């Protein structure tokens, strides 16, 4: 990574930003594998694609915090990274959610509630930023993200096990994943309300 004589970054392409960009580029690959694993009726027809989609989604999920921690460790936090990382996170979540919605594994209200919360939080942060203030992510928001990601990974692990012929284990993991998704929705609502409460002095300012 190039730096000038004052030690300042001279390029946006830090290792962290490269990881984030690669993650975004591979999200459509994951979606394609997941779609190709099933026929038009939703039946699993190509096990190799289901296993590939599972492996890729878990890998992309594991890199979710890698880029941020790498940027902080190397003191390479950039505006480009601040812009790109949230986009990568949301694309990763909603790509999986939309596929699960299409296949009937999650309800449309699950996607709507999670999407509504993301719009509200993004809007609150924009208003706060314009007012010269910052609304940092809190523990509830982080817990919501973690539970959501574990739930989504669980669904695709179940699909991979189904592809390997482990039907009994698939049922158990799907049940756990669906329970975690319910917990994620509850955390989504509660953390969204907390964000609004924490920003009340900004939002309701005369």
N, CA and C of each residue as an Amber inpcrd file, in Angstrom:
protein
   618
   0.8400000  -1.1880000   0.0000000   0.0000000   0.0000000   0.0000000
   0.8770000   1.2400000   0.0000000   0.6340000   2.1090000  -0.9730000
   1.4600000   3.2960000  -1.1400000   1.0840000   4.3730000  -0.1230000
   2.1340000   4.9650000   0.4840000   1.9540000   6.1040000   1.3790000
   2.9510000   7.1870000   0.9790000   2.5980000   8.4310000   1.2590000
   3.5270000   9.5090000   0.9480000   4.5170000   9.6750000   2.1070000
   5.3540000  10.6910000   2.0330000   6.4090000  10.8770000   3.0420000
   5.8270000  11.1740000   4.4270000   4.5990000  11.6890000   4.4700000
   3.9610000  11.9850000   5.7560000   3.2340000  10.7600000   6.3210000
   3.3280000   9.6370000   5.6010000   2.6680000   8.4150000   6.0560000
   1.1940000   8.3650000   5.7200000   0.7200000   9.2760000   4.8450000
  -0.6890000   9.3080000   4.4840000  -0.9520000   8.3750000   3.3120000
  -2.1370000   7.7600000   3.2990000  -2.5000000   6.8600000   2.2110000
  -2.6370000   7.6340000   0.9060000  -2.1630000   7.0520000  -0.1640000
  -2.2650000   7.6970000  -1.4760000  -3.1340000   6.8910000  -2.4350000
  -3.7690000   5.8240000  -1.9460000  -4.6430000   5.0020000  -2.7720000
  -5.7780000   4.4490000  -1.9150000  -6.9560000   4.3140000  -2.5320000
  -8.0920000   3.7390000  -1.8090000  -8.0090000   2.2200000  -1.7540000
  -7.1070000   1.6390000  -2.5480000  -7.0640000   0.1740000  -2.6390000
  -6.1900000  -0.4250000  -1.5460000  -6.6780000  -0.2680000  -0.3330000
  -6.0450000  -0.9140000   0.8100000  -6.4390000  -2.3930000   0.8100000
  -5.7030000  -3.2410000   1.5390000  -6.0970000  -4.6570000   1.6240000
  -7.5410000  -4.8410000   2.0930000  -7.9660000  -4.0140000   3.0470000
  -9.3400000  -4.1170000   3.5570000 -10.3540000  -3.8040000   2.4640000
 -10.1030000  -2.7530000   1.6850000 -11.0360000  -2.3780000   0.6230000
 -11.0400000  -3.3940000  -0.5110000  -9.9010000  -4.0250000  -0.7420000
  -9.8450000  -5.0880000  -1.7550000 -10.7140000  -6.2650000  -1.3180000
 -10.6140000  -6.6430000  -0.0420000 -11.4320000  -7.7430000   0.4800000
 -12.9180000  -7.4170000   0.3480000 -13.2910000  -6.1880000   0.6980000
 -14.6830000  -5.7730000   0.5890000 -15.1690000  -5.8350000  -0.8520000
 -14.3490000  -5.3650000  -1.7790000 -14.7190000  -5.3710000  -3.1930000
 -14.8670000  -6.7890000  -3.7220000 -13.9470000  -7.6540000  -3.3320000
 -14.0190000  -9.0550000  -3.7630000 -15.2820000  -9.7140000  -3.2140000
 -15.6020000  -9.3830000  -1.9580000 -16.8170000  -9.9390000  -1.3430000
 -18.0540000  -9.5550000  -2.1480000 -18.1320000  -8.2960000  -2.5690000
 -19.2750000  -7.8410000  -3.3610000 -19.3260000  -8.5750000  -4.7030000
 -18.1730000  -8.7490000  -5.3210000 -18.1230000  -9.4090000  -6.6350000
 -18.5720000 -10.8680000  -6.5690000 -18.3480000 -11.5170000  -5.4210000
 -18.6940000 -12.9330000  -5.3020000 -20.1270000 -13.1700000  -4.8350000
 -20.8200000 -12.1310000  -4.4110000 -22.2150000 -12.3040000  -3.9980000
 -23.0910000 -12.7850000  -5.1590000 -22.9830000 -12.2070000  -6.3770000
 -23.7620000 -12.7500000  -7.5000000 -23.3850000 -14.1970000  -7.8380000
 -22.1350000 -14.5750000  -7.6030000 -21.7140000 -15.9560000  -7.8480000
 -22.4480000 -16.8900000  -6.8860000 -22.5080000 -16.4890000  -5.6180000
 -23.2680000 -17.2710000  -4.6310000 -24.7180000 -17.4100000  -5.0640000
 -25.3340000 -16.3080000  -5.4800000 -26.7390000 -16.3360000  -5.8810000
 -26.9440000 -17.2590000  -7.0740000 -26.0280000 -17.2050000  -8.0290000
 -26.1390000 -18.0570000  -9.2180000 -26.0590000 -19.5360000  -8.8420000
 -25.1120000 -19.8720000  -7.9610000 -24.9810000 -21.2630000  -7.5160000
 -26.2550000 -21.7260000  -6.8040000 -26.7950000 -20.8550000  -5.9460000
 -28.0090000 -21.2140000  -5.2140000 -29.1920000 -21.4140000  -6.1520000
 -29.3160000 -20.5590000  -7.1420000 -30.4180000 -20.6770000  -8.1120000
 -30.2620000 -21.9350000  -8.9630000 -29.0430000 -22.2010000  -9.4200000
 -28.7990000 -23.3600000 -10.2800000 -28.9400000 -24.6870000  -9.5340000
 -28.9000000 -24.6430000  -8.2010000 -29.0020000 -25.8840000  -7.4360000
 -30.4160000 -26.4530000  -7.4260000 -31.3950000 -25.6340000  -7.8120000
 -32.8010000 -26.0730000  -7.7740000 -33.4780000 -25.8750000  -9.1220000
 -34.5290000 -26.6780000  -9.3610000 -35.2850000 -26.5250000 -10.6000000
 -36.3690000 -25.4680000 -10.4140000 -37.2040000 -25.2940000 -11.4290000
 -38.2250000 -24.2540000 -11.3880000 -39.2580000 -24.4930000 -10.2870000
 -39.3960000 -25.7250000  -9.8360000 -40.3520000 -26.0570000  -8.7780000
 -39.7340000 -25.9640000  -7.3880000 -38.4420000 -25.6490000  -7.3210000
 -37.7710000 -25.5050000  -6.0380000 -37.1270000 -26.7690000  -5.5120000
 -37.1780000 -27.8330000  -6.2960000 -36.5720000 -29.0920000  -5.8590000
 -35.0680000 -29.0610000  -6.0930000 -34.3270000 -29.6400000  -5.1440000
 -32.8680000 -29.6920000  -5.2600000 -32.4830000 -30.6770000  -6.3550000
 -31.8480000 -30.1780000  -7.4100000 -31.5140000 -31.0330000  -8.5530000
 -30.0150000 -31.1240000  -8.8230000 -29.2450000 -30.1560000  -8.3180000
 -27.8010000 -30.1570000  -8.5610000 -27.0760000 -29.9990000  -7.2210000
 -26.8100000 -31.1140000  -6.5430000 -26.1830000 -31.0610000  -5.2210000
 -24.8670000 -30.2960000  -5.1760000 -24.0500000 -30.4190000  -6.2220000
 -22.7510000 -29.7470000  -6.2160000 -22.9090000 -28.2300000  -6.1170000
 -23.9320000 -27.6900000  -6.7820000 -24.1780000 -26.2520000  -6.7210000
 -24.6410000 -25.8440000  -5.3200000 -25.4650000 -26.6790000  -4.6830000
 -25.9430000 -26.3810000  -3.3300000 -24.7790000 -26.3570000  -2.3400000
 -23.8730000 -27.3160000  -2.4670000 -22.7020000 -27.3630000  -1.5870000
 -21.7960000 -26.1650000  -1.8510000 -21.6290000 -25.8190000  -3.1250000
 -20.8030000 -24.6650000  -3.4860000 -21.3830000 -23.3710000  -2.9590000
 -22.7100000 -23.2190000  -3.0550000 -23.3680000 -22.0120000  -2.5430000
 -23.1850000 -21.8980000  -1.0440000 -23.3070000 -23.0200000  -0.3400000
 -23.1290000 -23.0360000   1.1150000 -21.7020000 -22.6320000   1.4910000
 -20.7330000 -23.2540000   0.8660000 -19.3250000 -22.9740000   1.1820000
 -18.9850000 -21.5120000   0.9020000 -19.4770000 -20.9980000  -0.2210000
 -19.1650000 -19.6160000  -0.5900000 -19.8420000 -18.6330000   0.3510000
 -21.0810000 -18.9190000   0.7470000 -21.7770000 -17.9860000   1.6340000
 -21.1200000 -17.9340000   3.0100000 -20.7150000 -19.0840000   3.5110000
 -20.0250000 -19.1010000   4.8020000 -18.7130000 -18.3320000   4.7100000
 -17.9850000 -18.5290000   3.6270000 -16.7180000 -17.8160000   3.4360000
 -16.9410000 -16.3090000   3.3720000 -17.9370000 -15.8820000   2.6220000
 -18.2360000 -14.4520000   2.5190000 -18.6740000 -13.8910000   3.8740000
 -19.4220000 -14.6780000   4.6360000 -19.8680000 -14.2310000   5.9560000
 -18.6900000 -14.0710000   6.9080000 -17.7310000 -14.9750000   6.8220000
 -16.5660000 -14.9170000   7.7080000 -15.6980000 -13.6900000   7.4220000
 -15.7510000 -13.1840000   6.1830000 -14.9610000 -11.9960000   5.8390000
 -15.6760000 -10.7100000   6.2450000 -16.8970000 -10.8450000   6.8150000
 -17.7080000  -9.6740000   7.1500000 -16.9760000  -8.7140000   8.0850000
 -16.2930000  -9.2540000   9.0880000 -15.5780000  -8.4150000  10.0420000
 -14.0870000  -8.2990000   9.7290000 -13.6070000  -9.1410000   8.8110000
 -12.1790000  -9.1550000   8.5130000 -11.6920000  -7.8350000   7.9430000
 -12.4490000  -7.2860000   6.9850000 -11.9970000  -6.0550000   6.3420000
 -11.9370000  -4.8910000   7.3290000 -12.9660000  -4.7740000   8.1970000
 -12.9780000  -3.6840000   9.1690000 -11.8470000  -3.7830000  10.1780000
 -11.6310000  -4.9860000  10.7110000 -10.5610000  -5.1600000  11.6930000
  -9.1940000  -4.9670000  11.0560000  -9.0570000  -5.3810000   9.7900000
  -7.7940000  -5.2050000   9.0810000  -7.5020000  -3.7280000   8.8490000
  -8.5320000  -2.9780000   8.4800000  -8.3510000  -1.5360000   8.2500000
  -7.9300000  -0.8290000   9.5290000  -8.5570000  -1.2000000  10.6460000
  -8.2040000  -0.5660000  11.9210000  -6.8050000  -0.9700000  12.3720000
  -6.4650000  -2.2400000  12.1990000  -5.1600000  -2.7300000  12.6330000
  -4.0350000  -2.0740000  11.8520000  -4.2530000  -1.8630000  10.5550000
  -3.2220000  -1.2870000   9.6960000  -3.3240000   0.2420000   9.6060000
  -4.2940000   0.8100000  10.3340000  -4.5130000   2.2630000  10.2910000
  -4.7510000   2.7230000   8.8550000  -5.6500000   1.9940000   8.1770000
  -5.9560000   2.2940000   6.7760000  -7.4600000   2.4850000   6.5760000
  -8.0750000   3.2160000   7.4870000  -9.5050000   3.5030000   7.3850000
  -9.6990000   4.6150000   6.3560000 -10.5080000   4.3380000   5.3370000
 -10.7450000   5.3150000   4.2690000 -12.2360000   5.6010000   4.1380000
 -12.5630000   6.7480000   3.5370000 -13.9690000   7.0810000   3.2780000
 -14.5810000   6.0690000   2.3040000 -13.7700000   5.6110000   1.3530000
 -14.2500000   4.6070000   0.3950000 -14.6520000   3.3310000   1.1260000
 -13.8500000   2.9150000   2.1070000 -14.1670000   1.7240000   2.8880000
 -15.4180000   1.9170000   3.7270000 -15.5750000   3.1070000   4.3270000
 -16.7670000   3.4000000   5.1140000 -18.0220000   3.3600000   4.2500000
 -17.8840000   3.7470000   2.9820000 -19.0030000   3.7250000   2.0440000
 -19.3100000   2.3040000   1.5690000 -18.2490000   1.5490000   1.2610000
 -18.4140000   0.2520000   0.6080000 -18.7820000  -0.8640000   1.5720000
 -18.2130000  -0.8550000   2.7770000 -18.4160000  -1.9760000   3.7040000
 -19.8850000  -2.1890000   4.0780000 -20.6410000  -1.1300000   4.4340000
 -22.0650000  -1.3550000   4.7350000 -22.8500000  -1.8880000   3.5480000
 -22.4710000  -1.4620000   2.3350000 -23.1440000  -1.9650000   1.1400000
 -22.9050000  -3.4670000   0.9920000 -21.6570000  -3.8840000   1.2000000
 -21.3210000  -5.3110000   1.1000000 -22.0960000  -6.1150000   2.1360000
 -22.1780000  -5.6010000   3.3650000 -22.9020000  -6.2990000   4.4330000
 -24.3730000  -6.4790000   4.0810000 -24.9960000  -5.4100000   3.6030000
 -26.4280000  -5.4710000   3.2880000 -26.6950000  -6.3550000   2.0770000
 -25.8330000  -6.2820000   1.0710000 -25.9990000  -7.1460000  -0.1050000
 -25.8940000  -8.6160000   0.2820000 -24.9680000  -8.9220000   1.1780000
 -24.7650000 -10.3090000   1.6010000 -26.0090000 -10.8340000   2.3070000
 -26.5940000 -10.0290000   3.1790000 -27.7890000 -10.4450000   3.9110000
 -28.9950000 -10.5510000   2.9840000 -29.2400000  -9.5110000   2.1940000
 -30.4640000  -9.4900000   1.3970000 -30.4060000 -10.4140000   0.1870000
 -29.2320000 -10.7320000  -0.3150000 -29.1400000 -11.7100000  -1.3950000
 -29.6460000 -13.0650000  -0.9130000 -29.2220000 -13.4560000   0.3020000
 -29.6670000 -14.7270000   0.8710000 -31.1480000 -14.6810000   1.2420000
 -31.5810000 -13.5700000   1.8400000 -32.9780000 -13.4510000   2.2400000
 -33.9270000 -13.5260000   1.0430000 -33.5690000 -12.8620000  -0.0450000
 -34.4320000 -12.8690000  -1.2280000 -34.5170000 -14.2570000  -1.8450000
 -33.4050000 -14.9900000  -1.8340000 -33.4300000 -16.3620000  -2.3380000
 -34.3140000 -17.2400000  -1.4550000 -34.1910000 -17.0890000  -0.1350000
 -35.0110000 -17.8680000   0.7880000 -36.4870000 -17.4900000   0.6630000
 -36.7580000 -16.2140000   0.4170000 -38.1380000 -15.7620000   0.1980000
 -38.7020000 -16.4090000  -1.0590000 -37.9240000 -16.4300000  -2.1130000
 -38.3580000 -17.0200000  -3.3810000 -38.6410000 -18.5140000  -3.2370000
 -37.8720000 -19.1710000  -2.3580000 -38.0300000 -20.6100000  -2.1680000
 -39.0450000 -20.9480000  -1.0790000 -39.5970000 -19.9220000  -0.4290000
 -40.6350000 -20.1440000   0.5690000 -40.1390000 -20.4910000   1.9540000
 -38.8540000 -20.2520000   2.2430000 -38.3090000 -20.5880000   3.5580000
 -38.4420000 -19.4580000   4.5610000 -38.6370000 -18.2330000   4.0950000
 -38.9060000 -17.1110000   4.9950000 -40.1350000 -16.3600000   4.4890000
 -40.8080000 -15.7080000   5.4240000 -42.0040000 -14.9440000   5.1050000
 -41.6250000 -13.5700000   4.5530000 -42.4850000 -13.0100000   3.7160000
 -42.2140000 -11.6960000   3.1330000 -42.0910000 -10.6280000   4.2180000
 -42.7820000 -10.8200000   5.3570000 -42.7200000  -9.8340000   6.4360000
 -41.3520000  -9.8210000   7.0960000 -40.6720000 -10.9490000   7.0820000
 -39.3060000 -10.9960000   7.6240000 -38.3970000 -10.0670000   6.8200000
 -38.4790000 -10.1910000   5.5030000 -37.6520000  -9.3580000   4.6280000
 -38.0470000  -7.8920000   4.7660000 -39.3430000  -7.6300000   4.8360000
 -39.8210000  -6.2450000   4.9420000 -39.3330000  -5.5820000   6.2270000
 -39.4550000  -6.2800000   7.3500000 -39.0530000  -5.7040000   8.6420000
 -37.5530000  -5.4130000   8.6750000 -36.7590000  -6.3580000   8.1910000
 -35.3120000  -6.1620000   8.1780000 -34.9320000  -5.0270000   7.2370000
 -35.5880000  -4.9730000   6.0780000 -35.3070000  -3.9080000   5.1090000
 -35.7210000  -2.5530000   5.6640000 -36.8930000  -2.4950000   6.3110000
 -37.3770000  -1.2350000   6.8940000 -36.4040000  -0.7210000   7.9360000
 -35.9110000  -1.6070000   8.7770000 -34.9610000  -1.2040000   9.8110000
 -33.6920000  -0.6300000   9.1940000 -33.1880000  -1.2610000   8.1170000
 -31.9740000  -0.7720000   7.4690000 -32.1870000   0.6180000   6.8760000
 -33.3560000   0.8410000   6.2720000 -33.6660000   2.1720000   5.7270000
 -33.7270000   3.2140000   6.8470000 -34.3790000   2.8680000   7.9490000
 -34.5190000   3.8080000   9.0560000 -33.1630000   4.1690000   9.6620000
 -32.3440000   3.1530000   9.9010000 -31.0340000   3.3990000  10.5080000
 -30.1580000   4.2280000   9.5670000 -30.1840000   3.8870000   8.2690000
 -29.3890000   4.6530000   7.2940000 -29.8390000   6.1050000   7.2590000
 -31.1630000   6.3280000   7.2890000 -31.6920000   7.6970000   7.2750000
 -31.2950000   8.4480000   8.5420000 -31.3710000   7.7600000   9.6890000
 -30.9840000   8.3940000  10.9570000 -29.5220000   8.8010000  10.9520000
 -28.6850000   7.9290000  10.4260000 -27.2560000   8.2440000  10.3760000
 -26.9730000   9.4140000   9.4390000 -27.7230000   9.5050000   8.3420000
 -27.5470000  10.6340000   7.4210000 -27.9420000  11.9370000   8.1020000
 -29.0630000  11.9300000   8.8210000 -29.5190000  13.1340000   9.5350000
 -28.5110000  13.5120000  10.6160000 -28.0320000  12.5010000  11.3440000
 -27.0520000  12.7590000  12.3990000 -25.7570000  13.3130000  11.8250000
 -25.3270000  12.7490000  10.7070000 -24.1000000  13.2130000  10.0760000
 -24.2240000  14.6630000   9.6270000 -25.3900000  15.0150000   9.0810000
 -25.6210000  16.3990000   8.6490000 -25.6010000  17.3540000   9.8340000
 -25.9540000  16.8140000  11.0180000 -25.9460000  17.6360000  12.2360000
 -24.5890000  17.5900000  12.9380000 -23.6330000  16.9250000  12.3080000
 -22.2970000  16.8490000  12.8850000 -22.1680000  15.8510000  14.0130000
 -23.0810000  14.8950000  14.0830000 -23.0480000  13.8870000  15.1330000
 -22.9620000  12.4890000  14.5300000 -22.5590000  11.5270000  15.3500000
 -22.3980000  10.1480000  14.8910000 -23.2150000   9.2280000  15.7780000
 -23.9890000   8.3310000  15.1440000 -24.7300000   7.3150000  15.8820000
 -24.0060000   5.9900000  15.6690000 -23.2910000   5.5640000  16.6680000
 -22.4930000   4.3380000  16.5360000 -23.3750000   3.1040000  16.6940000
 -22.9040000   1.9980000  16.1140000 -23.6090000   0.7320000  16.2670000
 -23.5430000   0.2980000  17.7280000 -24.6890000  -0.1540000  18.2580000
 -24.7210000  -0.5730000  19.6560000 -24.7100000  -2.0980000  19.7420000
 -24.7440000  -2.6140000  20.9640000 -24.6400000  -4.0530000  21.1700000
 -25.8360000  -4.8030000  20.5910000 -27.0320000  -4.1970000  20.6720000
 -28.2200000  -4.8500000  20.1140000 -28.1160000  -4.9700000  18.5990000
 -27.6240000  -3.9060000  17.9630000 -27.4540000  -3.9350000  16.5090000
 -26.4500000  -4.9880000  16.0870000 -25.3600000  -5.0970000  16.8420000
 -24.3470000  -6.1020000  16.5350000 -24.8900000  -7.5130000  16.7530000
 -25.6970000  -7.6810000  17.8220000 -26.2990000  -8.9930000  18.0950000
 -27.2720000  -9.3640000  16.9820000 -28.0460000  -8.3830000  16.5200000
 -28.9820000  -8.6220000  15.4130000 -28.2480000  -9.1160000  14.1830000
 -27.1410000  -8.4560000  13.8530000 -26.3590000  -8.8380000  12.6750000
 -25.8000000 -10.2420000  12.8270000 -25.2590000 -10.5510000  14.0050000
 -24.6640000 -11.8650000  14.2430000 -25.7060000 -12.9780000  14.1450000
 -26.8630000 -12.7760000  14.7820000 -27.9110000 -13.8000000  14.7680000
 -28.4530000 -13.9960000  13.3520000 -28.6080000 -12.9000000  12.6270000
 -29.0830000 -12.9940000  11.2430000 -28.1210000 -13.7910000  10.3780000
 -26.8350000 -13.4960000  10.4940000 -25.8360000 -14.1870000   9.6830000
 -25.7540000 -15.6730000  10.0290000 -25.8230000 -15.9940000  11.3220000
 -25.7820000 -17.4130000  11.7320000 -27.0070000 -18.1410000  11.1980000
 -28.1630000 -17.4900000  11.2650000 -29.3930000 -18.0920000  10.7500000
 -29.2860000 -18.3650000   9.2500000 -28.8250000 -17.3790000   8.5060000
 -28.7120000 -17.5360000   7.0510000 -27.7100000 -18.6280000   6.6920000
 -26.5830000 -18.6400000   7.3860000 -25.5960000 -19.7050000   7.1390000
 -26.2090000 -21.0690000   7.4430000 -27.0370000 -21.1330000   8.5050000
 -27.6820000 -22.3860000   8.8680000 -28.5830000 -22.9130000   7.7740000
 -29.3360000 -22.0210000   7.1280000 -30.1940000 -22.4480000   6.0220000
 -29.3730000 -23.1060000   4.9140000 -28.2740000 -22.4840000   4.5600000
 -27.4860000 -23.0110000   3.4390000 -26.6740000 -24.2400000   3.8260000
 -26.3430000 -24.3660000   5.1110000 -25.7490000 -25.6100000   5.5870000
 -26.7730000 -26.7370000   5.4680000 -28.0240000 -26.4390000   5.8250000
 -29.0960000 -27.4360000   5.7160000 -29.2840000 -27.8760000   4.2680000
 -29.2270000 -26.9350000   3.3430000 -29.3870000 -27.2770000   1.9300000
 -28.2270000 -28.1560000   1.4540000 -27.0260000 -27.8470000   1.9460000
 -25.8590000 -28.6490000   1.5650000 -25.9830000 -30.0690000   2.1230000
 -26.4620000 -30.1970000   3.3510000 -26.6560000 -31.5240000   3.9500000
 -27.7470000 -32.2920000   3.2170000 -28.7880000 -31.5560000   2.7840000
 -29.8340000 -32.1880000   1.9760000 -29.2370000 -32.7490000   0.6830000
 -28.3140000 -31.9880000   0.1070000 -27.6530000 -32.4370000  -1.1190000
 -26.8090000 -33.6860000  -0.8790000 -26.3070000 -33.8340000   0.3540000
 -25.4860000 -34.9930000   0.7000000 -26.3260000 -36.1630000   1.2030000
 -27.6470000 -35.9810000   1.1910000 -28.5340000 -37.0640000   1.5980000
 -28.7550000 -37.1980000   3.0840000 -28.4280000 -36.1740000   3.8640000
 -28.6010000 -36.2280000   5.3240000 -29.9190000 -35.5580000   5.7000000
 -31.0240000 -36.1900000   5.3400000 -32.3400000 -35.5980000   5.5250000
 -32.7110000 -35.3020000   6.9560000 -32.4410000 -36.2290000   7.8740000
 -32.8240000 -36.0280000   9.2750000 -32.1080000 -34.8240000   9.8880000
 -30.8190000 -34.7200000   9.6150000 -30.0390000 -33.5960000  10.1400000
 -30.4950000 -32.2900000   9.5190000 -30.9020000 -32.3530000   8.2600000
 -31.3850000 -31.1620000   7.5550000 -32.5930000 -30.5690000   8.2610000
 -33.5400000 -31.4220000   8.6750000 -34.7520000 -30.9470000   9.3480000
 -34.4070000 -30.2200000  10.6410000 -33.4810000 -30.7780000  11.4150000
 -33.0830000 -30.1490000  12.6700000 -32.4390000 -28.7860000  12.4450000
 -31.5250000 -28.7170000  11.4950000 -30.8150000 -27.4590000  11.2490000
 -31.7560000 -26.4030000  10.6800000 -32.6840000 -26.8170000   9.8220000
 -33.6690000 -25.8720000   9.2980000 -34.5270000 -25.3150000  10.4320000
 -34.9130000 -26.1700000  11.3630000 -35.7090000 -25.7140000  12.4990000
 -34.9590000 -24.7060000  13.3550000 -33.6920000 -24.9880000  13.6160000
 -32.8660000 -24.0670000  14.3980000 -32.6860000 -22.7460000  13.6520000
 -32.4510000 -22.8340000  12.3470000 -32.2420000 -21.6290000  11.5270000
 -33.4960000 -20.7640000  11.5010000 -34.6590000 -21.3930000  11.4110000
 -35.9080000 -20.6330000  11.4000000 -36.1620000 -19.9800000  12.7620000
 -35.8090000 -20.6840000  13.8490000 -35.9550000 -20.1000000  15.1840000
 -35.0160000 -18.9130000  15.3490000 -33.7990000 -19.0470000  14.8410000
 -32.8410000 -17.9380000  14.9080000 -33.3140000 -16.7540000  14.0670000
 -33.9880000 -17.0400000  12.9500000 -34.5020000 -15.9490000  12.1210000
 -35.5940000 -15.1800000  12.8620000 -36.4300000 -15.8870000  13.6130000
 -37.4420000 -15.2160000  14.4330000 -36.7570000 -14.3230000  15.4650000
 -35.7080000 -14.8540000  16.0980000 -34.9500000 -14.0630000  17.0740000
 -34.3190000 -12.8490000  16.4110000 -33.8330000 -13.0260000  15.1860000
 -33.2150000 -11.9220000  14.4510000 -34.2330000 -10.8250000  14.1510000
 -35.4550000 -11.2170000  13.8260000 -36.5060000 -10.2290000  13.5470000
 -36.8400000  -9.4530000  14.8190000 -36.9320000 -10.1520000  15.9430000
 -37.2060000  -9.4830000  17.2220000 -36.0870000  -8.4890000  17.5430000
 -34.8400000  -8.9280000  17.3800000 -33.7070000  -8.0320000  17.6350000
 -33.7000000  -6.8660000  16.6510000 -34.1330000  -7.1210000  15.4240000
 -34.2100000  -6.0630000  14.4150000 -35.1740000  -4.9670000  14.8560000
 -36.3430000  -5.3710000  15.3380000 -37.3510000  -4.4010000  15.7910000
 -36.8510000  -3.6400000  17.0170000 -36.3500000  -4.3740000  18.0020000
 -35.9120000  -3.7460000  19.2550000 -34.7320000  -2.8020000  19.0090000
 -33.7420000  -3.2590000  18.2310000 -32.5820000  -2.4020000  17.9720000
 -32.9570000  -1.1910000  17.1330000 -33.9330000  -1.3660000  16.2310000
 -34.4050000  -0.2220000  15.4390000 -35.0530000   0.8280000  16.3210000
 -35.8840000   0.3830000  17.2710000 -36.5120000   1.3100000  18.2110000
 -35.4500000   2.0100000  19.0560000 -34.4220000   1.2460000  19.4660000
 -33.3560000   1.8430000  20.2770000 -32.5880000   2.9030000  19.4860000
 -32.3470000   2.6450000  18.1920000 -31.6720000   3.6410000  17.3600000
 -32.4790000   4.9390000  17.3200000 -33.7980000   4.7980000  17.1290000
 -34.6550000   5.9880000  17.0710000 -34.6340000   6.7250000  18.4100000
 -34.6860000   5.9730000  19.5000000 -34.6610000   6.5850000  20.8290000
 -33.3490000   7.3240000  21.0710000 -32.2340000   6.6870000  20.6880000
 -30.9210000   7.3160000  20.8860000 -30.7570000   8.5720000  20.0350000
 -31.4760000   8.6110000  18.9180000 -31.3560000   9.7670000  18.0070000
 -32.5190000  10.7460000  18.1610000 -33.2990000  10.5970000  19.2370000
 -34.5050000  11.4200000  19.3890000 -34.2190000  12.9080000  19.4310000
 -33.0820000  13.2760000  20.0230000 -32.7470000  14.6990000  20.1150000
 -32.4140000  15.2860000  18.7480000 -32.0020000  14.4310000  17.8170000
 -31.6660000  14.8800000  16.4670000 -32.9030000  14.8510000  15.5750000
 -33.6310000  13.7360000  15.6370000 -34.7880000  13.5510000  14.7610000
 -35.9090000  14.5160000  15.0790000 -36.1620000  14.7240000  16.3720000
 -37.3080000  15.5470000  16.7840000 -36.8890000  16.9670000  17.1750000
 -35.6970000  17.3410000  16.6990000 -35.2200000  18.7060000  16.9810000
 -36.0470000  19.7170000  16.1920000 -36.4390000  20.7850000  16.8420000
 -37.2420000  21.8280000  16.1810000 -36.3790000  22.6890000  15.2850000
